[in-house]
Amino acid sequence: MSGAASPAGQGGRFPRCVLFDLDGTLLDSAPDMAATLNRMRAARGAAPMELADVRPHVSRGARAMSAAAFPELGGEIGPEIVREFLDTYATELGRHGAAFDGIEPMLAALEADGACWGIITNKPEYLARALMPGLGWESRSAVLIGGDSLAERKPHPLPLLHAAARLGFAPGECVYVGDDERDILAARAAGMRSLVALWGYRLQHDDPLTWQADAMADAPQDLLDPAAWP
């Protein structure tokens, strides 16, 4: 799919190309992550964590979630724990989480307008790709780039620039939507407009106002209004 796929007069109410983060933006994957961490904790004789205590750490990745689950390690999360997390998570993948409320109507509105959308995540590509069929997105997402797909990952702009080039869009024609500061940093470095998904995962001290995104939205339903997009 290219930037020429939707010429003037065919749609155009929404941005022509929207790229999304996955966890905490399109997908409420915290329940899958909590199940993963609680299996790891149970193997060590520890009580389960509450979902509310897992949720703020999800967008930070496997290492950060493991550090929250095992504070006694003082943040020293070795590769063996990350591998255990990923192997366990692979068996919980898509079993508990779902797309956030309002995501499907928003994606449908983009598609009806002739817009193109895709996913750029720091999750390993094989895990992100395994989620697509259960969500019905395997043929709808025009591009899927994981954290290990390229030599760099967010907040580096390379994944965003690579996605835009594959789809035939200039960076300035694209909007990147994410719930973490690294998403906004990546978009700015790539020359893309950015939008903060305020419904996503954040630590208590995070202040999206300081991220200097081009726009913010409280809920996916807000993005049914073309005026909400930057």
mmCIF file of N, CA and C in Angstrom, residues 16 38 69 77 88 120 122 131 158 161 185 204 215 221:
data_model
loop_
_atom_site.group_PDB
_atom_site.id
_atom_site.type_symbol
_atom_site.label_atom_id
_atom_site.label_comp_id
_atom_site.label_asym_id
_atom_site.label_seq_id
_atom_site.Cartn_x
_atom_site.Cartn_y
_atom_site.Cartn_z
ATOM 1 N N ARG A 16 -3.847 10.231 6.368
ATOM 2 C CA ARG A 16 -3.731 9.182 5.357
ATOM 3 C C ARG A 16 -3.013 7.949 5.866
ATOM 4 N N ASN A 38 2.419 -13.702 37.339
ATOM 5 C CA ASN A 38 1.930 -14.479 38.475
ATOM 6 C C ASN A 38 2.294 -15.950 38.364
ATOM 7 N N ALA A 69 7.744 -7.123 39.427
ATOM 8 C CA ALA A 69 7.265 -8.368 40.037
ATOM 9 C C ALA A 69 8.234 -8.913 41.071
ATOM 10 N N ILE A 77 17.700 -7.369 36.476
ATOM 11 C CA ILE A 77 16.951 -8.393 35.750
ATOM 12 C C ILE A 77 17.836 -8.945 34.641
ATOM 13 N N THR A 88 7.033 -17.721 29.037
ATOM 14 C CA THR A 88 5.771 -17.876 29.758
ATOM 15 C C THR A 88 4.678 -17.058 29.091
ATOM 16 N N ILE A 120 3.645 -0.436 15.083
ATOM 17 C CA ILE A 120 5.075 -0.428 15.415
ATOM 18 C C ILE A 120 5.183 -0.574 16.914
ATOM 19 N N ASN A 122 7.544 -2.303 20.420
ATOM 20 C CA ASN A 122 8.820 -2.828 20.914
ATOM 21 C C ASN A 122 8.704 -4.283 21.344
ATOM 22 N N LEU A 131 -0.383 -12.450 17.801
ATOM 23 C CA LEU A 131 -1.629 -11.870 18.312
ATOM 24 C C LEU A 131 -2.598 -11.475 17.203
ATOM 25 N N LEU A 158 14.043 4.888 13.580
ATOM 26 C CA LEU A 158 14.171 3.968 12.455
ATOM 27 C C LEU A 158 12.909 3.142 12.190
ATOM 28 N N LEU A 161 10.343 5.386 10.451
ATOM 29 C CA LEU A 161 10.773 5.764 9.112
ATOM 30 C C LEU A 161 10.699 4.577 8.148
ATOM 31 N N LEU A 185 8.798 10.582 21.468
ATOM 32 C CA LEU A 185 10.175 10.898 21.082
ATOM 33 C C LEU A 185 10.503 10.314 19.717
ATOM 34 N N GLN A 204 2.858 6.499 37.839
ATOM 35 C CA GLN A 204 2.193 7.596 38.524
ATOM 36 C C GLN A 204 2.868 8.938 38.264
ATOM 37 N N ALA A 215 -0.983 16.117 19.899
ATOM 38 C CA ALA A 215 -2.367 15.994 20.360
ATOM 39 C C ALA A 215 -2.436 14.896 21.402
ATOM 40 N N GLN A 221 -12.656 6.410 21.478
ATOM 41 C CA GLN A 221 -13.872 6.969 20.879
ATOM 42 C C GLN A 221 -13.679 8.422 20.454
#
